[in-house]
């Protein structure tokens, strides 16, 4: 198992390349996720919580080269559910959501997990590019060959209610 502190250190290197300044406590509290699958460099994410209020969530997500955040939805709830905008700050992000399957996508889901990835319409996000998903919209994403640093701006986030297509995922 990769040392979480090592993953955190490598994430900070990428965040520095994006010229984004974090406070020391934000780095210390960075979530190091393997989604319960035990292969953090394949399926995982390093997430800093920038804003977490009853109305708004801002996250800074760092992905290592080829690292994938697995397909999930933010379910609609009585407040309307979580609307999320994904914006690339650095690197390249391959983002998949609803729509016509892209004939020749730039990448594919992690080996052995393809059945739990149903969204096949690809967006290629470079720095400054962004896509907004309505609540209840399945999506997943993977970093390009240099990794990626990505903003997630959303309405209030209750991460534990996220529903992953892969039922083995633990959030
Ligand atoms: Zn999401």
Short mmCIF file of N, CA and C and ligand atoms in Angstrom, two decimals:
data_model
loop_
_atom_site.label_atom_id
_atom_site.label_comp_id
_atom_site.label_asym_id
_atom_site.label_seq_id
_atom_site.Cartn_x
_atom_site.Cartn_y
_atom_site.Cartn_z
N UNK A 1 0.86 -1.20 0.00
CA UNK A 1 0.00 0.00 0.00
C UNK A 1 0.88 1.24 0.00
N UNK A 2 0.59 2.15 -0.90
CA UNK A 2 1.38 3.37 -0.99
C UNK A 2 1.15 4.23 0.26
N UNK A 3 2.23 4.79 0.75
CA UNK A 3 2.17 5.63 1.95
C UNK A 3 1.33 6.89 1.67
N UNK A 4 0.27 7.13 2.45
CA UNK A 4 -0.57 8.32 2.20
C UNK A 4 0.22 9.63 2.25
N UNK A 5 1.23 9.70 3.12
CA UNK A 5 2.01 10.94 3.20
C UNK A 5 2.80 11.17 1.91
N UNK A 6 3.24 10.08 1.28
CA UNK A 6 3.96 10.19 0.01
C UNK A 6 3.00 10.68 -1.08
N UNK A 7 1.77 10.14 -1.09
CA UNK A 7 0.78 10.59 -2.07
C UNK A 7 0.45 12.06 -1.85
N UNK A 8 0.36 12.48 -0.58
CA UNK A 8 0.07 13.88 -0.25
C UNK A 8 1.21 14.77 -0.76
N UNK A 9 2.46 14.34 -0.54
CA UNK A 9 3.61 15.12 -0.98
C UNK A 9 3.61 15.28 -2.50
N UNK A 10 3.33 14.17 -3.19
CA UNK A 10 3.30 14.24 -4.66
C UNK A 10 2.15 15.10 -5.15
N UNK A 11 1.03 15.07 -4.45
CA UNK A 11 -0.10 15.92 -4.84
C UNK A 11 0.27 17.39 -4.70
N UNK A 12 0.98 17.73 -3.63
CA UNK A 12 1.38 19.13 -3.42
C UNK A 12 2.31 19.60 -4.55
N UNK A 13 3.16 18.71 -5.04
CA UNK A 13 4.02 19.07 -6.17
C UNK A 13 3.19 19.51 -7.38
N UNK A 14 2.13 18.76 -7.66
CA UNK A 14 1.27 19.11 -8.80
C UNK A 14 0.50 20.41 -8.53
N UNK A 15 0.02 20.56 -7.29
CA UNK A 15 -0.71 21.79 -6.93
C UNK A 15 0.21 23.00 -7.07
N UNK A 16 1.47 22.84 -6.71
CA UNK A 16 2.44 23.93 -6.89
C UNK A 16 2.59 24.29 -8.36
N UNK A 17 2.59 23.27 -9.24
CA UNK A 17 2.69 23.54 -10.68
C UNK A 17 1.49 24.36 -11.15
N UNK A 18 0.34 24.14 -10.51
CA UNK A 18 -0.86 24.90 -10.87
C UNK A 18 -0.84 26.30 -10.25
N UNK A 19 0.22 26.60 -9.49
CA UNK A 19 0.36 27.91 -8.84
C UNK A 19 -0.81 28.23 -7.92
N UNK A 20 -1.31 27.19 -7.26
CA UNK A 20 -2.39 27.38 -6.28
C UNK A 20 -1.78 27.28 -4.89
N UNK A 21 -2.08 28.28 -4.06
CA UNK A 21 -1.52 28.33 -2.72
C UNK A 21 -2.49 27.72 -1.72
N UNK A 22 -2.01 26.79 -0.92
CA UNK A 22 -2.81 26.18 0.14
C UNK A 22 -2.20 26.50 1.49
N UNK A 23 -3.07 26.56 2.49
CA UNK A 23 -2.56 26.69 3.86
C UNK A 23 -2.04 25.34 4.33
N UNK A 24 -1.14 25.41 5.32
CA UNK A 24 -0.54 24.19 5.84
C UNK A 24 -1.60 23.19 6.34
N UNK A 25 -2.62 23.71 7.02
CA UNK A 25 -3.64 22.79 7.55
C UNK A 25 -4.47 22.16 6.44
N UNK A 26 -4.62 22.88 5.32
CA UNK A 26 -5.36 22.30 4.19
C UNK A 26 -4.58 21.12 3.61
N UNK A 27 -3.27 21.27 3.53
CA UNK A 27 -2.43 20.15 3.05
C UNK A 27 -2.52 18.98 4.02
N UNK A 28 -2.41 19.29 5.31
CA UNK A 28 -2.43 18.23 6.32
C UNK A 28 -3.74 17.46 6.30
N UNK A 29 -4.83 18.17 5.96
CA UNK A 29 -6.16 17.55 6.00
C UNK A 29 -6.61 17.02 4.64
N UNK A 30 -5.71 17.05 3.65
CA UNK A 30 -6.05 16.53 2.32
C UNK A 30 -6.53 15.08 2.42
N UNK A 31 -7.68 14.80 1.81
CA UNK A 31 -8.18 13.42 1.79
C UNK A 31 -7.37 12.61 0.77
N UNK A 32 -6.90 11.45 1.19
CA UNK A 32 -6.19 10.54 0.30
C UNK A 32 -7.10 9.34 0.10
N UNK A 33 -7.72 9.26 -1.08
CA UNK A 33 -8.78 8.26 -1.29
C UNK A 33 -8.34 7.14 -2.22
N UNK A 34 -8.65 5.92 -1.81
CA UNK A 34 -8.50 4.79 -2.75
C UNK A 34 -9.87 4.16 -3.04
N UNK A 35 -10.93 4.79 -2.54
CA UNK A 35 -12.31 4.36 -2.76
C UNK A 35 -12.51 2.90 -2.34
N UNK A 36 -11.68 2.46 -1.41
CA UNK A 36 -11.84 1.10 -0.87
C UNK A 36 -11.37 0.00 -1.79
N UNK A 37 -10.74 0.38 -2.93
CA UNK A 37 -10.35 -0.64 -3.91
C UNK A 37 -8.89 -1.06 -3.76
N UNK A 38 -8.14 -0.35 -2.92
CA UNK A 38 -6.78 -0.79 -2.59
C UNK A 38 -5.73 -0.54 -3.66
N UNK A 39 -6.07 0.25 -4.69
CA UNK A 39 -5.09 0.58 -5.74
C UNK A 39 -5.11 2.09 -5.96
N UNK A 40 -4.63 2.85 -4.97
CA UNK A 40 -4.84 4.31 -5.01
C UNK A 40 -4.26 4.98 -6.25
N UNK A 41 -3.17 4.44 -6.80
CA UNK A 41 -2.58 5.11 -7.97
C UNK A 41 -3.39 4.85 -9.23
N UNK A 42 -4.24 3.82 -9.21
CA UNK A 42 -5.11 3.50 -10.35
C UNK A 42 -6.47 4.16 -10.15
N UNK A 43 -7.11 3.84 -9.04
CA UNK A 43 -8.43 4.40 -8.72
C UNK A 43 -8.30 5.13 -7.40
N UNK A 44 -8.30 6.44 -7.47
CA UNK A 44 -8.11 7.23 -6.25
C UNK A 44 -8.16 8.70 -6.57
N UNK A 45 -8.02 9.52 -5.53
CA UNK A 45 -8.01 10.97 -5.70
C UNK A 45 -7.47 11.59 -4.42
N UNK A 46 -6.84 12.75 -4.58
CA UNK A 46 -6.35 13.52 -3.46
C UNK A 46 -7.19 14.81 -3.42
N UNK A 47 -7.94 14.99 -2.35
CA UNK A 47 -8.95 16.05 -2.35
C UNK A 47 -8.76 16.99 -1.15
N UNK A 48 -8.67 18.29 -1.47
CA UNK A 48 -8.61 19.32 -0.43
C UNK A 48 -9.97 20.01 -0.35
N UNK A 49 -10.49 20.11 0.85
CA UNK A 49 -11.77 20.80 1.06
C UNK A 49 -11.46 22.28 1.27
N UNK A 50 -11.83 23.12 0.31
CA UNK A 50 -11.54 24.55 0.38
C UNK A 50 -12.68 25.29 1.07
N UNK A 51 -13.90 24.98 0.64
CA UNK A 51 -15.10 25.56 1.25
C UNK A 51 -16.09 24.43 1.51
N UNK A 52 -16.65 24.40 2.68
CA UNK A 52 -17.66 23.41 3.04
C UNK A 52 -18.67 24.11 3.95
N UNK A 53 -19.71 24.65 3.35
CA UNK A 53 -20.76 25.27 4.17
C UNK A 53 -22.07 24.54 3.90
N UNK A 54 -23.13 25.00 4.55
CA UNK A 54 -24.44 24.38 4.31
C UNK A 54 -24.94 24.64 2.90
N UNK A 55 -24.31 25.57 2.17
CA UNK A 55 -24.82 25.94 0.85
C UNK A 55 -23.84 25.71 -0.28
N UNK A 56 -22.54 25.62 0.04
CA UNK A 56 -21.52 25.66 -1.01
C UNK A 56 -20.38 24.71 -0.68
N UNK A 57 -19.84 24.05 -1.71
CA UNK A 57 -18.64 23.24 -1.53
C UNK A 57 -17.65 23.56 -2.65
N UNK A 58 -16.41 23.77 -2.29
CA UNK A 58 -15.32 23.92 -3.25
C UNK A 58 -14.25 22.92 -2.88
N UNK A 59 -13.84 22.11 -3.85
CA UNK A 59 -12.82 21.11 -3.63
C UNK A 59 -11.70 21.33 -4.64
N UNK A 60 -10.48 21.03 -4.23
CA UNK A 60 -9.36 20.97 -5.17
C UNK A 60 -8.95 19.51 -5.26
N UNK A 61 -9.12 18.93 -6.44
CA UNK A 61 -8.86 17.51 -6.64
C UNK A 61 -7.57 17.36 -7.45
N UNK A 62 -6.63 16.61 -6.91
CA UNK A 62 -5.40 16.31 -7.64
C UNK A 62 -5.41 14.84 -8.03
N UNK A 63 -5.07 14.61 -9.29
CA UNK A 63 -4.99 13.23 -9.80
C UNK A 63 -3.60 13.00 -10.37
N UNK A 64 -3.02 11.86 -10.07
CA UNK A 64 -1.73 11.49 -10.65
C UNK A 64 -1.94 11.00 -12.08
N UNK A 65 -0.85 10.90 -12.87
CA UNK A 65 -1.01 10.46 -14.26
C UNK A 65 -1.85 9.17 -14.36
N UNK A 66 -2.92 9.23 -15.12
CA UNK A 66 -3.77 8.07 -15.35
C UNK A 66 -4.67 7.68 -14.19
N UNK A 67 -4.59 8.39 -13.09
CA UNK A 67 -5.43 8.06 -11.93
C UNK A 67 -6.90 8.40 -12.21
N UNK A 68 -7.79 7.55 -11.75
CA UNK A 68 -9.21 7.68 -12.08
C UNK A 68 -10.06 7.86 -10.84
N UNK A 69 -10.97 8.85 -10.89
CA UNK A 69 -12.05 8.92 -9.90
C UNK A 69 -13.23 8.17 -10.48
N UNK A 70 -13.71 7.13 -9.78
CA UNK A 70 -14.69 6.24 -10.38
C UNK A 70 -16.06 6.90 -10.60
N UNK A 71 -16.83 6.26 -11.49
CA UNK A 71 -18.13 6.81 -11.88
C UNK A 71 -19.08 6.89 -10.68
N UNK A 72 -19.75 8.03 -10.57
CA UNK A 72 -20.67 8.24 -9.46
C UNK A 72 -21.74 9.25 -9.85
N UNK A 73 -22.81 9.25 -9.04
CA UNK A 73 -23.80 10.33 -9.15
C UNK A 73 -23.96 10.97 -7.78
N UNK A 74 -24.35 12.25 -7.82
CA UNK A 74 -24.76 12.94 -6.60
C UNK A 74 -26.27 12.94 -6.62
N UNK A 75 -26.89 12.12 -5.79
CA UNK A 75 -28.34 11.91 -5.93
C UNK A 75 -29.15 13.16 -5.61
N UNK A 76 -30.24 13.36 -6.35
CA UNK A 76 -31.14 14.46 -6.01
C UNK A 76 -31.70 14.25 -4.60
N UNK A 77 -31.87 15.31 -3.85
CA UNK A 77 -32.49 15.19 -2.53
C UNK A 77 -33.51 16.32 -2.37
N UNK A 78 -34.03 16.49 -1.15
CA UNK A 78 -35.12 17.46 -0.97
C UNK A 78 -34.64 18.89 -1.26
N UNK A 79 -33.31 19.15 -1.14
CA UNK A 79 -32.81 20.50 -1.43
C UNK A 79 -32.45 20.64 -2.92
N UNK A 80 -32.72 19.60 -3.71
CA UNK A 80 -32.42 19.68 -5.14
C UNK A 80 -31.22 18.83 -5.53
N UNK A 81 -30.34 18.54 -4.57
CA UNK A 81 -29.17 17.72 -4.86
C UNK A 81 -27.97 18.54 -5.26
N UNK A 82 -26.85 17.87 -5.43
CA UNK A 82 -25.59 18.56 -5.68
C UNK A 82 -25.37 18.77 -7.17
N UNK A 83 -25.34 20.03 -7.59
CA UNK A 83 -24.90 20.41 -8.93
C UNK A 83 -23.40 20.65 -8.84
N UNK A 84 -22.65 20.15 -9.82
CA UNK A 84 -21.20 20.22 -9.73
C UNK A 84 -20.58 20.74 -11.02
N UNK A 85 -19.69 21.69 -10.89
CA UNK A 85 -18.87 22.15 -12.02
C UNK A 85 -17.44 21.66 -11.82
N UNK A 86 -16.94 20.96 -12.83
CA UNK A 86 -15.56 20.47 -12.82
C UNK A 86 -14.76 21.38 -13.75
N UNK A 87 -13.69 21.99 -13.23
CA UNK A 87 -12.87 22.93 -14.02
C UNK A 87 -11.40 22.54 -13.91
N UNK A 88 -10.76 22.40 -15.04
CA UNK A 88 -9.34 22.01 -15.04
C UNK A 88 -8.47 23.24 -14.72
N UNK A 89 -7.58 23.06 -13.73
CA UNK A 89 -6.63 24.13 -13.38
C UNK A 89 -5.25 23.88 -13.97
N UNK A 90 -4.90 22.60 -14.09
CA UNK A 90 -3.56 22.25 -14.59
C UNK A 90 -3.60 20.84 -15.15
N UNK A 91 -2.83 20.60 -16.20
CA UNK A 91 -2.77 19.26 -16.79
C UNK A 91 -3.95 19.02 -17.73
N UNK A 92 -4.25 17.77 -17.94
CA UNK A 92 -5.35 17.38 -18.83
C UNK A 92 -6.26 16.44 -18.07
N UNK A 93 -7.59 16.67 -18.22
CA UNK A 93 -8.57 15.80 -17.57
C UNK A 93 -9.49 15.21 -18.64
N UNK A 94 -9.60 13.89 -18.63
CA UNK A 94 -10.57 13.21 -19.48
C UNK A 94 -11.79 12.96 -18.62
N UNK A 95 -12.89 13.64 -18.97
CA UNK A 95 -14.10 13.63 -18.16
C UNK A 95 -15.22 12.98 -18.97
N UNK A 96 -15.94 12.06 -18.36
CA UNK A 96 -16.98 11.32 -19.07
C UNK A 96 -18.32 11.53 -18.40
N UNK A 97 -19.35 11.81 -19.24
CA UNK A 97 -20.69 12.03 -18.74
C UNK A 97 -21.69 11.55 -19.78
N UNK A 98 -22.97 11.93 -19.58
CA UNK A 98 -24.01 11.47 -20.49
C UNK A 98 -23.86 12.09 -21.88
N UNK A 99 -24.34 11.36 -22.86
CA UNK A 99 -24.29 11.87 -24.23
C UNK A 99 -23.84 10.77 -25.17
N UNK A 100 -23.74 11.13 -26.43
CA UNK A 100 -23.30 10.18 -27.44
C UNK A 100 -21.94 9.60 -27.06
N UNK A 101 -21.78 8.28 -27.13
CA UNK A 101 -20.46 7.71 -26.88
C UNK A 101 -19.43 8.30 -27.84
N UNK A 102 -18.28 8.72 -27.31
CA UNK A 102 -17.21 9.25 -28.15
C UNK A 102 -16.57 8.07 -28.89
N UNK A 103 -16.50 8.15 -30.25
CA UNK A 103 -16.04 6.99 -31.02
C UNK A 103 -14.64 6.50 -30.64
N UNK A 104 -13.72 7.44 -30.47
CA UNK A 104 -12.35 7.04 -30.16
C UNK A 104 -11.87 7.83 -28.95
N UNK A 105 -12.33 7.46 -27.75
CA UNK A 105 -11.95 8.25 -26.56
C UNK A 105 -10.45 8.19 -26.31
N UNK A 106 -9.96 9.21 -25.61
CA UNK A 106 -8.52 9.32 -25.35
C UNK A 106 -8.04 8.25 -24.39
N UNK A 107 -8.97 7.72 -23.61
CA UNK A 107 -8.56 6.76 -22.58
C UNK A 107 -9.70 5.81 -22.29
N UNK A 108 -9.47 4.90 -21.36
CA UNK A 108 -10.53 3.98 -20.98
C UNK A 108 -10.51 3.75 -19.48
N UNK A 109 -11.57 3.15 -18.94
CA UNK A 109 -11.61 2.92 -17.49
C UNK A 109 -10.47 1.99 -17.05
N UNK A 110 -10.19 1.97 -15.75
CA UNK A 110 -9.15 1.08 -15.24
C UNK A 110 -9.41 -0.37 -15.65
N UNK A 111 -8.34 -1.08 -15.97
CA UNK A 111 -8.46 -2.48 -16.39
C UNK A 111 -9.22 -3.29 -15.35
N UNK A 112 -10.10 -4.14 -15.81
CA UNK A 112 -10.86 -5.01 -14.93
C UNK A 112 -12.07 -4.36 -14.30
N UNK A 113 -12.26 -3.06 -14.55
CA UNK A 113 -13.38 -2.36 -13.91
C UNK A 113 -14.35 -1.77 -14.94
N UNK A 114 -14.19 -2.15 -16.21
CA UNK A 114 -14.94 -1.44 -17.27
C UNK A 114 -16.45 -1.56 -17.09
N UNK A 115 -16.94 -2.64 -16.47
CA UNK A 115 -18.39 -2.82 -16.37
C UNK A 115 -19.03 -1.80 -15.44
N UNK A 116 -18.24 -1.17 -14.59
CA UNK A 116 -18.80 -0.18 -13.66
C UNK A 116 -18.59 1.24 -14.17
N UNK A 117 -18.26 1.37 -15.46
CA UNK A 117 -18.12 2.67 -16.11
C UNK A 117 -19.06 2.70 -17.30
N UNK A 118 -20.21 3.40 -17.15
CA UNK A 118 -21.24 3.37 -18.19
C UNK A 118 -21.27 4.64 -19.03
N UNK A 119 -20.67 5.73 -18.54
CA UNK A 119 -20.68 7.00 -19.28
C UNK A 119 -19.53 6.99 -20.28
N UNK A 120 -19.87 7.22 -21.57
CA UNK A 120 -18.88 7.07 -22.63
C UNK A 120 -18.72 8.32 -23.50
N UNK A 121 -19.35 9.43 -23.06
CA UNK A 121 -19.18 10.69 -23.80
C UNK A 121 -18.04 11.46 -23.17
N UNK A 122 -17.00 11.72 -23.96
CA UNK A 122 -15.77 12.30 -23.40
C UNK A 122 -15.68 13.81 -23.60
N UNK A 123 -15.30 14.49 -22.54
CA UNK A 123 -14.88 15.89 -22.60
C UNK A 123 -13.39 15.90 -22.29
N UNK A 124 -12.61 16.63 -23.09
CA UNK A 124 -11.19 16.77 -22.79
C UNK A 124 -11.00 18.17 -22.22
N UNK A 125 -10.63 18.23 -20.94
CA UNK A 125 -10.51 19.52 -20.26
C UNK A 125 -9.03 19.89 -20.10
N UNK A 126 -8.70 21.06 -20.65
CA UNK A 126 -7.40 21.69 -20.46
C UNK A 126 -7.62 22.84 -19.48
N UNK A 127 -6.55 23.45 -18.97
CA UNK A 127 -6.72 24.52 -18.00
C UNK A 127 -7.70 25.59 -18.50
N UNK A 128 -8.68 25.91 -17.64
CA UNK A 128 -9.70 26.90 -17.98
C UNK A 128 -10.97 26.28 -18.54
N UNK A 129 -10.92 25.02 -18.95
CA UNK A 129 -12.13 24.37 -19.46
C UNK A 129 -12.95 23.83 -18.30
N UNK A 130 -14.28 23.85 -18.44
CA UNK A 130 -15.14 23.35 -17.37
C UNK A 130 -16.43 22.78 -17.92
N UNK A 131 -17.02 21.88 -17.14
CA UNK A 131 -18.29 21.24 -17.48
C UNK A 131 -19.13 21.22 -16.21
N UNK A 132 -20.44 21.49 -16.35
CA UNK A 132 -21.36 21.46 -15.21
C UNK A 132 -22.33 20.29 -15.35
N UNK A 133 -22.48 19.54 -14.27
CA UNK A 133 -23.42 18.43 -14.25
C UNK A 133 -24.56 18.73 -13.29
N UNK A 134 -25.79 18.47 -13.75
CA UNK A 134 -26.96 18.59 -12.89
C UNK A 134 -26.96 17.46 -11.86
N UNK A 135 -27.68 17.63 -10.75
CA UNK A 135 -27.78 16.54 -9.78
C UNK A 135 -28.28 15.26 -10.46
N UNK A 136 -27.77 14.15 -10.00
CA UNK A 136 -28.23 12.86 -10.52
C UNK A 136 -27.59 12.45 -11.83
N UNK A 137 -26.55 13.16 -12.27
CA UNK A 137 -25.89 12.87 -13.54
C UNK A 137 -24.62 12.06 -13.29
N UNK A 138 -24.54 10.86 -13.85
CA UNK A 138 -23.35 10.03 -13.66
C UNK A 138 -22.15 10.64 -14.37
N UNK A 139 -20.99 10.57 -13.74
CA UNK A 139 -19.76 11.07 -14.35
C UNK A 139 -18.56 10.42 -13.70
N UNK A 140 -17.45 10.37 -14.46
CA UNK A 140 -16.18 9.89 -13.93
C UNK A 140 -15.07 10.61 -14.68
N UNK A 141 -13.87 10.58 -14.12
CA UNK A 141 -12.79 11.29 -14.81
C UNK A 141 -11.43 10.68 -14.49
N UNK A 142 -10.52 10.96 -15.40
CA UNK A 142 -9.16 10.40 -15.32
C UNK A 142 -8.16 11.45 -15.79
N UNK A 143 -7.01 11.51 -15.11
CA UNK A 143 -5.97 12.46 -15.48
C UNK A 143 -5.19 11.97 -16.69
N UNK A 144 -4.69 12.92 -17.47
CA UNK A 144 -3.80 12.62 -18.59
C UNK A 144 -2.41 12.23 -18.08
N UNK A 145 -1.46 12.19 -19.01
CA UNK A 145 -0.15 11.61 -18.72
C UNK A 145 0.70 12.42 -17.75
N UNK A 146 0.34 13.70 -17.52
CA UNK A 146 1.10 14.51 -16.55
C UNK A 146 0.40 14.61 -15.21
N UNK A 147 -0.83 14.06 -15.13
CA UNK A 147 -1.66 14.28 -13.95
C UNK A 147 -2.57 15.47 -14.19
N UNK A 148 -3.35 15.83 -13.19
CA UNK A 148 -4.28 16.96 -13.34
C UNK A 148 -4.58 17.55 -11.96
N UNK A 149 -4.81 18.85 -11.98
CA UNK A 149 -5.30 19.55 -10.80
C UNK A 149 -6.62 20.20 -11.22
N UNK A 150 -7.68 19.91 -10.47
CA UNK A 150 -9.03 20.19 -10.93
C UNK A 150 -9.83 20.83 -9.80
N UNK A 151 -10.59 21.87 -10.15
CA UNK A 151 -11.53 22.44 -9.19
C UNK A 151 -12.86 21.73 -9.29
N UNK A 152 -13.52 21.53 -8.17
CA UNK A 152 -14.91 21.12 -8.15
C UNK A 152 -15.67 22.17 -7.36
N UNK A 153 -16.57 22.87 -8.06
CA UNK A 153 -17.44 23.87 -7.43
C UNK A 153 -18.83 23.28 -7.39
N UNK A 154 -19.46 23.24 -6.24
CA UNK A 154 -20.78 22.63 -6.21
C UNK A 154 -21.64 23.26 -5.12
N UNK A 155 -22.93 22.97 -5.26
CA UNK A 155 -23.81 23.23 -4.14
C UNK A 155 -23.42 22.28 -3.01
N UNK A 156 -24.02 22.45 -1.89
CA UNK A 156 -23.64 21.72 -0.68
C UNK A 156 -23.33 20.25 -0.98
N UNK A 157 -22.21 19.78 -0.46
CA UNK A 157 -21.77 18.41 -0.73
C UNK A 157 -21.85 17.57 0.53
N UNK A 158 -22.46 16.41 0.36
CA UNK A 158 -22.52 15.43 1.43
C UNK A 158 -21.90 14.17 0.81
N UNK A 159 -20.56 14.12 0.84
CA UNK A 159 -19.85 13.13 0.03
C UNK A 159 -20.31 11.70 0.29
N UNK A 160 -20.74 11.42 1.53
CA UNK A 160 -21.08 10.04 1.84
C UNK A 160 -22.35 9.57 1.14
N UNK A 161 -23.17 10.52 0.62
CA UNK A 161 -24.38 10.08 -0.09
C UNK A 161 -24.12 9.85 -1.57
N UNK A 162 -22.90 10.11 -2.06
CA UNK A 162 -22.59 9.84 -3.46
C UNK A 162 -22.86 8.36 -3.75
N UNK A 163 -23.39 8.09 -4.93
CA UNK A 163 -23.66 6.71 -5.33
C UNK A 163 -22.70 6.33 -6.45
N UNK A 164 -21.89 5.30 -6.20
CA UNK A 164 -20.92 4.85 -7.18
C UNK A 164 -21.48 3.68 -7.97
N UNK A 165 -21.18 3.66 -9.28
CA UNK A 165 -21.65 2.56 -10.11
C UNK A 165 -21.06 1.24 -9.63
N UNK A 166 -19.79 1.28 -9.22
CA UNK A 166 -19.11 0.10 -8.69
C UNK A 166 -19.52 -0.05 -7.22
N UNK A 167 -20.28 -1.07 -6.92
CA UNK A 167 -20.80 -1.24 -5.55
C UNK A 167 -19.71 -1.63 -4.57
N UNK A 168 -18.51 -1.95 -5.07
CA UNK A 168 -17.39 -2.24 -4.16
C UNK A 168 -16.76 -0.96 -3.59
N UNK A 169 -17.08 0.19 -4.22
CA UNK A 169 -16.47 1.43 -3.78
C UNK A 169 -16.95 1.80 -2.37
N UNK A 170 -16.00 2.23 -1.54
CA UNK A 170 -16.31 2.73 -0.21
C UNK A 170 -15.86 4.18 -0.17
N UNK A 171 -16.78 5.08 0.09
CA UNK A 171 -16.44 6.50 0.17
C UNK A 171 -16.54 6.88 1.63
ZN1 LIG B 1 -18.90 14.33 -8.79
#
